[in-house]
Amino acid sequence: MKFQDVISINDFGKEEIEYVLKTAERLENELNEQKILQYAKGKVLATLFFEPSTRTRLSFESAMHRLGGSVIGFAEASSTSVKKGESLMDTIRTVEKYADVIVIRHPREGAARLAAEVAEVPVINAGDGANQHPTQTLLDLYTIKKEFGRINGLKIALLGDLKYGRTVHSLAKALSYYNVKLYFIAPQGLEMPRHIIEEISDKVEITETSDLESVIPEVDVLYATRIQKERFPDPAEYNKIKGSYRIDLKILNGAKETLKIMHPLPRVDEISYEVDKTPYSAYFQQVWSGVPVRMALLSIVLGVVE
Amino acid sequence: MKELKVSAINKGTVIDHIPSGKGLKVLEILNLPKDSTILVAINVKSRKLGKKDIIKVEGKILSEDEVNKIALIAPTATVNIIDKWEVVDKKKVEVPDEIVGIIKCANPNCITNYEEVKPKFKVISKKPLKLKCHYCERTMEEGMVVKNLL
């Protein structure tokens, strides 16, 4: 299987997802045997980050280095010709002369799709405004699969701001390809949008609730996300909500022993630091998953793996 | 009352069966040259629609894009191409599966509102009209579509 670009999780069927996860697993195993692979030797990745990011950019760069390739790019638009008024299309047409693959993060929705249409080299979307961040979804799935050896049969809760969080929207859609039970836990006003529920409700069983505590004993995966203060007109309301969605040792009292807690990070105070050292914590494992998954995606679009 | 005969121009296009009240909007979105000879009939009696609007444009054959534009706000319209006083071609307007370059994306943060690129939409439902932006993936419903015609 080969695909040219990675723009939206909506372009992925289950077969493509499984292919990425399998390739990531294979590369991770090879990486465990030797620190640097040679699949991308002589290839150059350009990382164009028009918006700052820590994890996504560094893990793409780490992935390319571990594939034996090299990396050029910028981490913010202010040091580039964009500041002089250069269009995105011209930036892409320029950069593709220097690189074999482009990874782009851009504040405007649709920027990655446009870049992919302009560029002759493959383009990977590392986040386009509030729209898509497909590599995050793939690494989330990979983490679940690594932790449990499977995705099918699991009970998975998505917690926090489910209305505005693009991560949870894409993840919910991707999980609907599997035989899972989903729990959407959100404060009033930040529930999962209807259109997403309608799209997936005939494929998976969904429970919606605002009560975290009652769901904790049931689930295998608790995927927490940040609730942003600015979503609440009343700061008092925010403080109330924040407290009831905080994951600490007390609330985890009734949890299954095998529960795994995930978070796309950065966290603010959704997960207490005391949870980090427990076997529940999978969020730093999730950070590592970004490397093999992005290695897989880079290798696939470059056409250097079978 | 006798029905208006649609072929009463020598050469050009007659847009018939426009829902009553939409005629002026159709005219506006067609954005025809200022010196065009145009006849607009409003609230004409119609067997099919009860009342309808009709537009006759002298000397101009509408392109596919222009016909598509009409489909978005007047889905019942028929387009008659007239030559030498006769109807030589008659097409029913239909919302296409893909719409390119005739509507702008309603999402103010969509890249198509900042770059020299034709906005492109996939039609996900024709009735009621619902479009999805090919770039930013946001959906637009009928009311927004009419407001964002280019």
Tab-separated table of C-alpha atoms in Angstrom:
chain	number	residue	atom	x	y	z
A	1	MET	CA	0.000	0.000	0.000
A	2	LYS	CA	1.180	3.507	-0.754
A	3	PHE	CA	-0.365	6.893	-0.196
A	4	GLN	CA	1.091	10.175	-1.284
A	5	ASP	CA	-0.013	12.556	1.481
A	6	VAL	CA	-1.366	12.470	5.031
A	7	ILE	CA	-3.863	15.308	5.348
A	8	SER	CA	-7.025	14.224	7.150
A	9	ILE	CA	-8.091	11.199	9.151
A	10	ASN	CA	-11.208	11.293	6.949
A	11	ASP	CA	-9.017	10.082	4.066
A	12	PHE	CA	-8.139	6.945	6.036
A	13	GLY	CA	-10.161	3.754	6.046
A	14	LYS	CA	-9.547	0.961	8.518
A	15	GLU	CA	-7.194	-0.769	6.098
A	16	GLU	CA	-4.918	2.280	5.829
A	17	ILE	CA	-4.944	2.783	9.607
A	18	GLU	CA	-3.995	-0.844	10.211
A	19	TYR	CA	-1.231	-0.599	7.631
A	20	VAL	CA	0.268	2.436	9.397
A	21	LEU	CA	0.054	0.751	12.813
A	22	LYS	CA	1.697	-2.426	11.509
A	23	THR	CA	4.464	-0.484	9.796
A	24	ALA	CA	5.050	1.530	12.987
A	25	GLU	CA	5.320	-1.648	15.025
A	26	ARG	CA	7.767	-3.158	12.567
A	27	LEU	CA	9.944	-0.041	12.570
A	28	GLU	CA	9.852	0.186	16.353
A	29	ASN	CA	11.076	-3.405	16.579
A	30	GLU	CA	13.868	-2.705	14.101
A	31	LEU	CA	14.735	0.437	16.033
A	32	ASN	CA	15.085	-1.583	19.223
A	33	GLU	CA	17.751	-3.664	17.511
A	34	GLN	CA	19.704	-0.768	16.033
A	35	LYS	CA	19.308	2.864	17.062
A	36	ILE	CA	19.323	4.419	13.585
A	37	LEU	CA	17.748	2.848	10.503
A	38	GLN	CA	18.676	3.626	6.916
A	39	TYR	CA	15.307	3.709	5.115
A	40	ALA	CA	15.418	7.455	4.493
A	41	LYS	CA	19.150	7.759	3.907
A	42	GLY	CA	19.818	10.643	1.536
A	43	LYS	CA	16.277	12.012	1.932
A	44	VAL	CA	15.488	15.429	3.360
A	45	LEU	CA	12.440	16.343	5.443
A	46	ALA	CA	11.309	19.982	5.624
A	47	THR	CA	9.321	20.848	8.748
A	48	LEU	CA	7.335	24.038	8.162
A	49	PHE	CA	5.883	25.123	11.477
A	50	PHE	CA	3.980	28.349	10.966
A	51	GLU	CA	2.748	27.846	14.502
A	52	PRO	CA	4.788	26.711	17.490
A	53	SER	CA	4.712	23.123	18.711
A	54	THR	CA	6.989	21.086	20.943
A	55	ARG	CA	6.032	17.452	20.634
A	56	THR	CA	4.834	17.277	17.049
A	57	ARG	CA	7.818	19.014	15.488
A	58	LEU	CA	10.451	17.307	17.589
A	59	SER	CA	8.943	13.875	17.116
A	60	PHE	CA	8.806	14.311	13.335
A	61	GLU	CA	12.427	15.420	13.388
A	62	SER	CA	13.397	12.551	15.668
A	63	ALA	CA	11.520	10.130	13.383
A	64	MET	CA	13.337	11.363	10.273
A	65	HIS	CA	16.744	11.203	11.975
A	66	ARG	CA	16.033	7.678	13.191
A	67	LEU	CA	15.171	6.713	9.615
A	68	GLY	CA	18.641	7.873	8.591
A	69	GLY	CA	17.365	10.996	6.827
A	70	SER	CA	18.032	14.655	7.516
A	71	VAL	CA	15.867	17.606	8.456
A	72	ILE	CA	15.578	21.270	7.509
A	73	GLY	CA	12.849	23.710	8.474
A	74	PHE	CA	11.592	26.469	10.692
A	75	ALA	CA	9.767	26.495	14.001
A	76	GLU	CA	7.938	29.803	13.643
A	77	ALA	CA	6.787	31.886	10.704
A	78	SER	CA	8.279	35.149	11.942
A	79	SER	CA	11.768	34.261	10.730
A	80	THR	CA	10.646	33.438	7.175
A	81	SER	CA	9.512	35.115	3.947
A	82	VAL	CA	5.941	34.691	5.110
A	83	LYS	CA	6.580	37.789	7.160
A	84	LYS	CA	7.417	39.608	3.933
A	85	GLY	CA	4.015	38.612	2.586
A	86	GLU	CA	4.907	35.442	0.682
A	87	SER	CA	1.907	33.244	-0.047
A	88	LEU	CA	1.715	29.713	1.317
A	89	MET	CA	1.659	28.368	-2.232
A	90	ASP	CA	4.931	30.111	-3.103
A	91	THR	CA	6.539	28.964	0.148
A	92	ILE	CA	5.595	25.369	-0.698
A	93	ARG	CA	6.814	25.641	-4.307
A	94	THR	CA	10.133	26.896	-2.953
A	95	VAL	CA	10.612	24.433	-0.127
A	96	GLU	CA	9.815	21.405	-2.269
A	97	LYS	CA	12.945	22.156	-4.274
A	98	TYR	CA	14.970	21.562	-1.104
A	99	ALA	CA	13.157	18.559	0.357
A	100	ASP	CA	11.743	15.123	-0.453
A	101	VAL	CA	8.857	15.388	2.000
A	102	ILE	CA	7.151	18.289	3.767
A	103	VAL	CA	5.543	18.365	7.203
A	104	ILE	CA	3.391	21.415	7.769
A	105	ARG	CA	1.633	22.997	10.731
A	106	HIS	CA	-0.368	26.103	9.868
A	107	PRO	CA	-2.880	28.262	11.752
A	108	ARG	CA	-5.418	28.237	8.898
A	109	GLU	CA	-7.786	25.366	8.245
A	110	GLY	CA	-7.237	23.687	4.875
A	111	ALA	CA	-3.607	24.851	4.582
A	112	ALA	CA	-2.226	21.309	4.491
A	113	ARG	CA	-4.660	20.186	1.769
A	114	LEU	CA	-3.701	23.192	-0.327
A	115	ALA	CA	0.003	22.557	0.269
A	116	ALA	CA	-0.450	18.942	-0.860
A	117	GLU	CA	-2.132	20.074	-4.067
A	118	VAL	CA	0.627	22.544	-4.858
A	119	ALA	CA	3.564	20.308	-3.938
A	120	GLU	CA	4.878	17.475	-6.032
A	121	VAL	CA	6.582	15.960	-3.002
A	122	PRO	CA	4.464	14.289	-0.278
A	123	VAL	CA	2.925	16.501	2.407
A	124	ILE	CA	2.029	15.475	5.960
A	125	ASN	CA	-0.372	17.590	8.005
A	126	ALA	CA	0.912	18.335	11.502
A	127	GLY	CA	-2.177	20.401	12.349
A	128	ASP	CA	-4.167	22.910	10.277
A	129	GLY	CA	-5.921	25.368	12.595
A	130	ALA	CA	-8.891	23.762	14.315
A	131	ASN	CA	-9.336	21.223	11.532
A	132	GLN	CA	-7.147	18.112	11.479
A	133	HIS	CA	-4.141	16.575	13.188
A	134	PRO	CA	-4.169	13.066	11.710
A	135	THR	CA	-0.790	11.905	13.013
A	136	GLN	CA	-1.960	12.515	16.598
A	137	THR	CA	-4.940	10.208	16.025
A	138	LEU	CA	-2.721	7.513	14.554
A	139	LEU	CA	-0.279	7.661	17.464
A	140	ASP	CA	-3.211	7.528	19.908
A	141	LEU	CA	-4.447	4.339	18.249
A	142	TYR	CA	-0.927	2.938	18.218
A	143	THR	CA	-0.556	3.618	21.956
A	144	ILE	CA	-3.811	1.807	22.739
A	145	LYS	CA	-2.774	-1.131	20.583
A	146	LYS	CA	0.657	-1.310	22.226
A	147	GLU	CA	-0.783	-1.145	25.741
A	148	PHE	CA	-3.499	-3.779	25.240
A	149	GLY	CA	-2.306	-5.742	22.224
A	150	ARG	CA	-5.622	-4.901	20.548
A	151	ILE	CA	-8.192	-2.152	20.122
A	152	ASN	CA	-11.264	-4.359	19.640
A	153	GLY	CA	-13.283	-5.128	22.755
A	154	LEU	CA	-12.058	-2.132	24.776
A	155	LYS	CA	-14.113	0.419	26.667
A	156	ILE	CA	-12.684	3.849	25.946
A	157	ALA	CA	-13.651	7.121	27.602
A	158	LEU	CA	-12.918	10.526	26.090
A	159	LEU	CA	-12.910	13.228	28.740
A	160	GLY	CA	-12.857	17.017	28.806
A	161	ASP	CA	-13.634	19.599	26.148
A	162	LEU	CA	-15.243	17.352	23.569
A	163	LYS	CA	-16.890	20.232	21.733
A	164	TYR	CA	-13.854	22.130	20.506
A	165	GLY	CA	-11.123	19.484	20.776
A	166	ARG	CA	-10.087	18.367	17.295
A	167	THR	CA	-8.081	15.497	18.822
A	168	VAL	CA	-11.127	13.831	20.320
A	169	HIS	CA	-13.235	14.341	17.188
A	170	SER	CA	-10.722	12.552	14.976
A	171	LEU	CA	-10.047	9.869	17.564
A	172	ALA	CA	-13.756	9.126	18.008
A	173	LYS	CA	-14.143	8.739	14.238
A	174	ALA	CA	-11.107	6.474	13.936
A	175	LEU	CA	-12.195	4.343	16.903
A	176	SER	CA	-15.560	3.785	15.240
A	177	TYR	CA	-13.802	1.437	12.801
A	178	TYR	CA	-13.210	-0.914	15.732
A	179	ASN	CA	-15.469	-2.936	17.951
A	180	VAL	CA	-15.232	-0.662	21.000
A	181	LYS	CA	-17.557	0.943	23.503
A	182	LEU	CA	-17.140	4.711	23.804
A	183	TYR	CA	-17.894	6.999	26.742
A	184	PHE	CA	-18.034	10.746	26.163
A	185	ILE	CA	-17.537	12.606	29.440
A	186	ALA	CA	-17.878	16.374	29.207
A	187	PRO	CA	-19.172	19.268	31.256
A	188	GLN	CA	-22.434	20.799	30.140
A	189	GLY	CA	-21.901	22.986	27.093
A	190	LEU	CA	-18.731	21.179	25.983
A	191	GLU	CA	-20.339	17.900	24.853
A	192	MET	CA	-19.326	15.997	21.714
A	193	PRO	CA	-20.977	17.695	18.688
A	194	ARG	CA	-24.147	16.009	17.393
A	195	HIS	CA	-22.808	15.603	13.864
A	196	ILE	CA	-19.954	13.414	15.114
A	197	ILE	CA	-22.254	11.297	17.262
A	198	GLU	CA	-24.638	10.864	14.311
A	199	GLU	CA	-21.768	9.852	12.060
A	200	ILE	CA	-20.526	7.054	14.318
A	201	SER	CA	-23.495	5.985	16.459
A	202	ASP	CA	-24.551	3.212	14.095
A	203	LYS	CA	-21.075	1.670	14.315
A	204	VAL	CA	-20.218	1.873	18.027
A	205	GLU	CA	-22.068	1.959	21.328
A	206	ILE	CA	-21.856	5.395	22.935
A	207	THR	CA	-22.589	6.535	26.486
A	208	GLU	CA	-22.722	10.263	27.144
A	209	THR	CA	-22.348	11.595	30.664
A	210	SER	CA	-20.944	14.465	32.686
A	211	ASP	CA	-20.008	12.238	35.627
A	212	LEU	CA	-16.399	11.040	35.515
A	213	GLU	CA	-16.441	9.155	38.792
A	214	SER	CA	-19.218	6.748	37.766
A	215	VAL	CA	-17.448	5.821	34.509
A	216	ILE	CA	-13.947	5.214	35.912
A	217	PRO	CA	-14.567	1.658	37.217
A	218	GLU	CA	-15.881	0.534	33.812
A	219	VAL	CA	-13.288	1.704	31.336
A	220	ASP	CA	-10.001	0.373	29.965
A	221	VAL	CA	-8.774	3.675	28.552
A	222	LEU	CA	-9.366	7.153	29.918
A	223	TYR	CA	-8.345	9.747	27.351
A	224	ALA	CA	-8.200	13.147	29.048
A	225	THR	CA	-7.987	16.502	27.288
A	226	ARG	CA	-7.529	20.051	28.442
A	227	ILE	CA	-10.535	22.195	29.325
A	228	GLN	CA	-9.664	25.733	28.350
A	229	LYS	CA	-10.572	28.506	30.745
A	230	GLU	CA	-11.600	30.834	27.941
A	231	ARG	CA	-14.494	28.522	26.976
A	232	PHE	CA	-16.336	29.589	30.129
A	233	PRO	CA	-17.964	33.018	30.399
A	234	ASP	CA	-17.973	32.681	34.202
A	235	PRO	CA	-14.595	31.935	35.861
A	236	ALA	CA	-16.370	30.477	38.905
A	237	GLU	CA	-18.028	27.908	36.653
A	238	TYR	CA	-14.625	26.991	35.220
A	239	ASN	CA	-13.103	26.474	38.658
A	240	LYS	CA	-15.981	24.189	39.639
A	241	ILE	CA	-15.672	22.078	36.484
A	242	LYS	CA	-11.888	21.923	36.682
A	243	GLY	CA	-12.047	20.296	40.098
A	244	SER	CA	-14.565	17.631	39.138
A	245	TYR	CA	-12.570	16.517	36.097
A	246	ARG	CA	-9.194	16.293	37.753
A	247	ILE	CA	-7.692	12.815	37.705
A	248	ASP	CA	-5.907	12.012	40.962
A	249	LEU	CA	-5.269	8.911	43.061
A	250	LYS	CA	-8.518	9.389	44.979
A	251	ILE	CA	-10.768	9.327	41.923
A	252	LEU	CA	-8.826	6.339	40.564
A	253	ASN	CA	-9.685	4.301	43.636
A	254	GLY	CA	-12.292	2.161	41.908
A	255	ALA	CA	-10.473	1.881	38.584
A	256	LYS	CA	-9.572	-1.416	36.880
A	257	GLU	CA	-5.975	-2.393	37.578
A	258	THR	CA	-5.283	-2.399	33.870
A	259	LEU	CA	-6.712	1.082	33.238
A	260	LYS	CA	-4.537	3.294	31.025
A	261	ILE	CA	-4.757	7.060	31.149
A	262	MET	CA	-3.846	8.974	28.009
A	263	HIS	CA	-3.522	12.702	27.240
A	264	PRO	CA	-2.347	14.458	24.054
A	265	LEU	CA	-0.383	16.916	26.280
A	266	PRO	CA	0.416	19.575	27.294
A	267	ARG	CA	-1.551	19.073	30.494
A	268	VAL	CA	-2.366	21.918	32.817
A	269	ASP	CA	-3.951	20.339	35.818
A	270	GLU	CA	-6.232	17.649	34.396
A	271	ILE	CA	-3.959	14.893	35.668
A	272	SER	CA	-2.294	15.163	39.051
A	273	TYR	CA	1.486	14.566	39.015
A	274	GLU	CA	1.005	11.795	41.588
A	275	VAL	CA	-0.574	9.684	38.808
A	276	ASP	CA	2.616	9.792	36.693
A	277	LYS	CA	4.369	7.040	38.621
A	278	THR	CA	1.402	4.649	38.702
A	279	PRO	CA	0.890	1.881	36.099
A	280	TYR	CA	-2.192	3.826	34.922
A	281	SER	CA	-0.084	6.498	33.274
A	282	ALA	CA	0.335	5.983	29.519
A	283	TYR	CA	0.740	9.606	28.433
A	284	PHE	CA	4.507	9.602	28.229
A	285	GLN	CA	4.396	6.269	26.408
A	286	GLN	CA	2.007	8.073	24.072
A	287	VAL	CA	4.685	10.722	23.470
A	288	TRP	CA	7.113	7.962	22.442
A	289	SER	CA	4.478	6.447	20.108
A	290	GLY	CA	4.758	9.632	18.066
A	291	VAL	CA	8.187	8.548	16.875
A	292	PRO	CA	7.475	5.090	15.363
A	293	VAL	CA	4.124	6.253	13.963
A	294	ARG	CA	5.736	9.264	12.261
A	295	MET	CA	8.593	7.055	11.079
A	296	ALA	CA	5.970	4.812	9.499
A	297	LEU	CA	4.170	7.708	7.828
A	298	LEU	CA	7.392	9.246	6.513
A	299	SER	CA	8.558	5.890	5.143
A	300	ILE	CA	5.209	5.177	3.510
A	301	VAL	CA	4.873	8.534	1.744
A	302	LEU	CA	8.534	8.405	0.693
A	303	GLY	CA	7.902	4.922	-0.701
A	304	VAL	CA	10.896	3.448	1.139
A	305	VAL	CA	9.091	0.607	2.943
A	306	GLU	CA	7.064	-2.272	1.529
B	1	MET	CA	-54.462	34.639	-18.410
B	2	LYS	CA	-52.331	33.461	-21.289
B	3	GLU	CA	-48.899	32.085	-20.235
B	4	LEU	CA	-45.841	34.016	-21.325
B	5	LYS	CA	-44.130	32.476	-24.308
B	6	VAL	CA	-40.543	31.746	-23.324
B	7	SER	CA	-38.985	31.863	-26.774
B	8	ALA	CA	-39.790	35.495	-27.518
B	9	ILE	CA	-36.158	36.510	-27.962
B	10	ASN	CA	-34.038	36.007	-31.056
B	11	LYS	CA	-30.914	34.566	-29.479
B	12	GLY	CA	-29.934	34.045	-25.874
B	13	THR	CA	-31.019	32.273	-22.713
B	14	VAL	CA	-34.325	32.024	-20.947
B	15	ILE	CA	-34.295	30.882	-17.331
B	16	ASP	CA	-37.742	29.603	-16.563
B	17	HIS	CA	-39.403	28.092	-13.467
B	18	ILE	CA	-37.443	30.155	-10.989
B	19	PRO	CA	-39.239	29.954	-7.629
B	20	SER	CA	-41.284	33.111	-7.168
B	21	GLY	CA	-39.251	35.776	-5.375
B	22	LYS	CA	-35.836	34.362	-6.356
B	23	GLY	CA	-35.683	35.998	-9.820
B	24	LEU	CA	-33.830	39.111	-8.742
B	25	LYS	CA	-31.381	37.051	-6.693
B	26	VAL	CA	-30.666	34.847	-9.705
B	27	LEU	CA	-30.046	37.960	-11.750
B	28	GLU	CA	-27.709	39.324	-9.099
B	29	ILE	CA	-25.564	36.186	-8.887
B	30	LEU	CA	-25.300	35.871	-12.669
B	31	ASN	CA	-23.577	39.240	-12.595
B	32	LEU	CA	-24.262	39.890	-16.295
B	33	PRO	CA	-22.548	42.710	-18.213
B	34	LYS	CA	-24.137	46.097	-17.529
B	35	ASP	CA	-25.133	46.607	-21.163
B	36	SER	CA	-27.021	43.268	-21.448
B	37	THR	CA	-30.633	43.338	-22.553
B	38	ILE	CA	-32.529	41.516	-19.828
B	39	LEU	CA	-36.216	40.920	-19.305
B	40	VAL	CA	-37.358	39.915	-15.844
B	41	ALA	CA	-40.868	38.688	-15.148
B	42	ILE	CA	-41.931	38.267	-11.545
B	43	ASN	CA	-44.858	36.300	-10.123
B	44	VAL	CA	-45.889	34.829	-13.448
B	45	LYS	CA	-48.674	32.242	-13.242
B	46	SER	CA	-47.286	28.713	-13.487
B	47	ARG	CA	-48.980	25.322	-13.669
B	48	LYS	CA	-46.007	23.635	-11.967
B	49	LEU	CA	-45.125	26.173	-9.292
B	50	GLY	CA	-48.272	28.281	-8.843
B	51	LYS	CA	-46.172	31.386	-9.355
B	52	LYS	CA	-42.726	31.691	-10.866
B	53	ASP	CA	-40.135	34.203	-12.024
B	54	ILE	CA	-38.601	34.236	-15.512
B	55	ILE	CA	-35.398	35.861	-16.791
B	56	LYS	CA	-34.587	36.358	-20.453
B	57	VAL	CA	-31.093	37.356	-21.448
B	58	GLU	CA	-30.656	38.551	-25.011
B	59	GLY	CA	-27.559	37.405	-26.907
B	60	LYS	CA	-25.949	35.387	-24.105
B	61	ILE	CA	-25.593	31.619	-23.769
B	62	LEU	CA	-25.068	30.626	-20.146
B	63	SER	CA	-22.040	28.539	-19.313
B	64	GLU	CA	-22.074	25.380	-17.172
B	65	ASP	CA	-20.708	27.313	-14.169
B	66	GLU	CA	-23.440	29.892	-14.457
B	67	VAL	CA	-26.096	27.197	-14.663
B	68	ASN	CA	-24.651	25.559	-11.544
B	69	LYS	CA	-24.850	28.826	-9.689
B	70	ILE	CA	-28.555	29.021	-10.478
B	71	ALA	CA	-29.079	25.487	-9.175
B	72	LEU	CA	-27.882	26.529	-5.742
B	73	ILE	CA	-30.666	29.061	-5.205
B	74	ALA	CA	-33.319	28.068	-7.754
B	75	PRO	CA	-33.244	24.276	-8.024
B	76	THR	CA	-36.520	24.108	-9.993
B	77	ALA	CA	-35.247	26.387	-12.778
B	78	THR	CA	-34.989	25.293	-16.395
B	79	VAL	CA	-32.553	26.873	-18.789
B	80	ASN	CA	-33.643	27.298	-22.401
B	81	ILE	CA	-31.096	28.195	-25.048
B	82	ILE	CA	-32.729	30.198	-27.823
B	83	ASP	CA	-31.526	30.589	-31.392
B	84	LYS	CA	-33.541	32.222	-34.166
B	85	TRP	CA	-36.589	32.487	-31.889
B	86	GLU	CA	-36.592	28.732	-31.251
B	87	VAL	CA	-35.633	26.709	-28.152
B	88	VAL	CA	-32.584	24.739	-29.367
B	89	ASP	CA	-31.541	23.273	-26.022
B	90	LYS	CA	-33.358	22.861	-22.741
B	91	LYS	CA	-31.627	21.854	-19.534
B	92	LYS	CA	-32.877	21.379	-16.047
B	93	VAL	CA	-30.496	22.850	-13.552
B	94	GLU	CA	-29.022	20.358	-11.164
B	95	VAL	CA	-26.785	20.850	-8.163
B	96	PRO	CA	-23.507	19.218	-9.229
B	97	ASP	CA	-21.552	16.807	-6.991
B	98	GLU	CA	-18.707	19.272	-6.765
B	99	ILE	CA	-18.824	23.066	-6.811
B	100	VAL	CA	-15.694	24.943	-7.797
B	101	GLY	CA	-15.062	28.667	-7.740
B	102	ILE	CA	-18.593	30.004	-7.354
B	103	ILE	CA	-18.984	30.162	-3.580
B	104	LYS	CA	-16.497	31.298	-0.999
B	105	CYS	CA	-16.009	29.320	2.165
B	106	ALA	CA	-17.981	30.709	5.100
B	107	ASN	CA	-15.209	29.753	7.519
B	108	PRO	CA	-13.245	32.995	7.960
B	109	ASN	CA	-10.149	30.988	8.877
B	110	CYS	CA	-10.248	28.772	5.773
B	111	ILE	CA	-7.066	28.984	3.718
B	112	THR	CA	-9.109	29.649	0.550
B	113	ASN	CA	-9.988	33.071	1.966
B	114	TYR	CA	-6.284	33.999	2.034
B	115	GLU	CA	-4.651	32.346	-0.986
B	116	GLU	CA	-5.215	32.622	-4.743
B	117	VAL	CA	-7.121	29.378	-4.979
B	118	LYS	CA	-10.604	28.539	-6.221
B	119	PRO	CA	-12.807	27.429	-3.338
B	120	LYS	CA	-14.002	23.864	-3.855
B	121	PHE	CA	-16.899	22.080	-2.181
B	122	LYS	CA	-18.240	18.577	-2.155
B	123	VAL	CA	-22.034	18.407	-2.163
B	124	ILE	CA	-22.944	16.086	0.687
B	125	SER	CA	-26.690	16.639	0.407
B	126	LYS	CA	-28.669	18.213	-2.451
B	127	LYS	CA	-31.931	18.511	-0.552
B	128	PRO	CA	-31.559	20.185	1.874
B	129	LEU	CA	-28.435	21.685	0.366
B	130	LYS	CA	-25.284	20.923	2.380
B	131	LEU	CA	-21.729	21.461	1.179
B	132	LYS	CA	-18.379	20.491	2.660
B	133	CYS	CA	-15.290	22.577	1.978
B	134	HIS	CA	-12.630	20.470	0.263
B	135	TYR	CA	-9.921	22.365	2.167
B	136	CYS	CA	-11.084	23.190	5.702
B	137	GLU	CA	-13.710	20.383	5.853
B	138	ARG	CA	-16.370	22.653	7.377
B	139	THR	CA	-19.946	22.206	6.220
B	140	MET	CA	-22.252	24.952	4.934
B	141	GLU	CA	-26.023	24.829	4.734
B	142	GLU	CA	-28.313	26.528	2.218
B	143	GLY	CA	-28.624	29.895	4.002
B	144	MET	CA	-24.846	30.268	4.238
B	145	VAL	CA	-24.372	29.120	0.638
B	146	VAL	CA	-26.570	31.920	-0.715
B	147	LYS	CA	-24.758	34.498	1.416
B	148	ASN	CA	-21.361	33.348	0.153
B	149	LEU	CA	-21.966	33.231	-3.587
B	150	LEU	CA	-19.068	34.893	-5.396
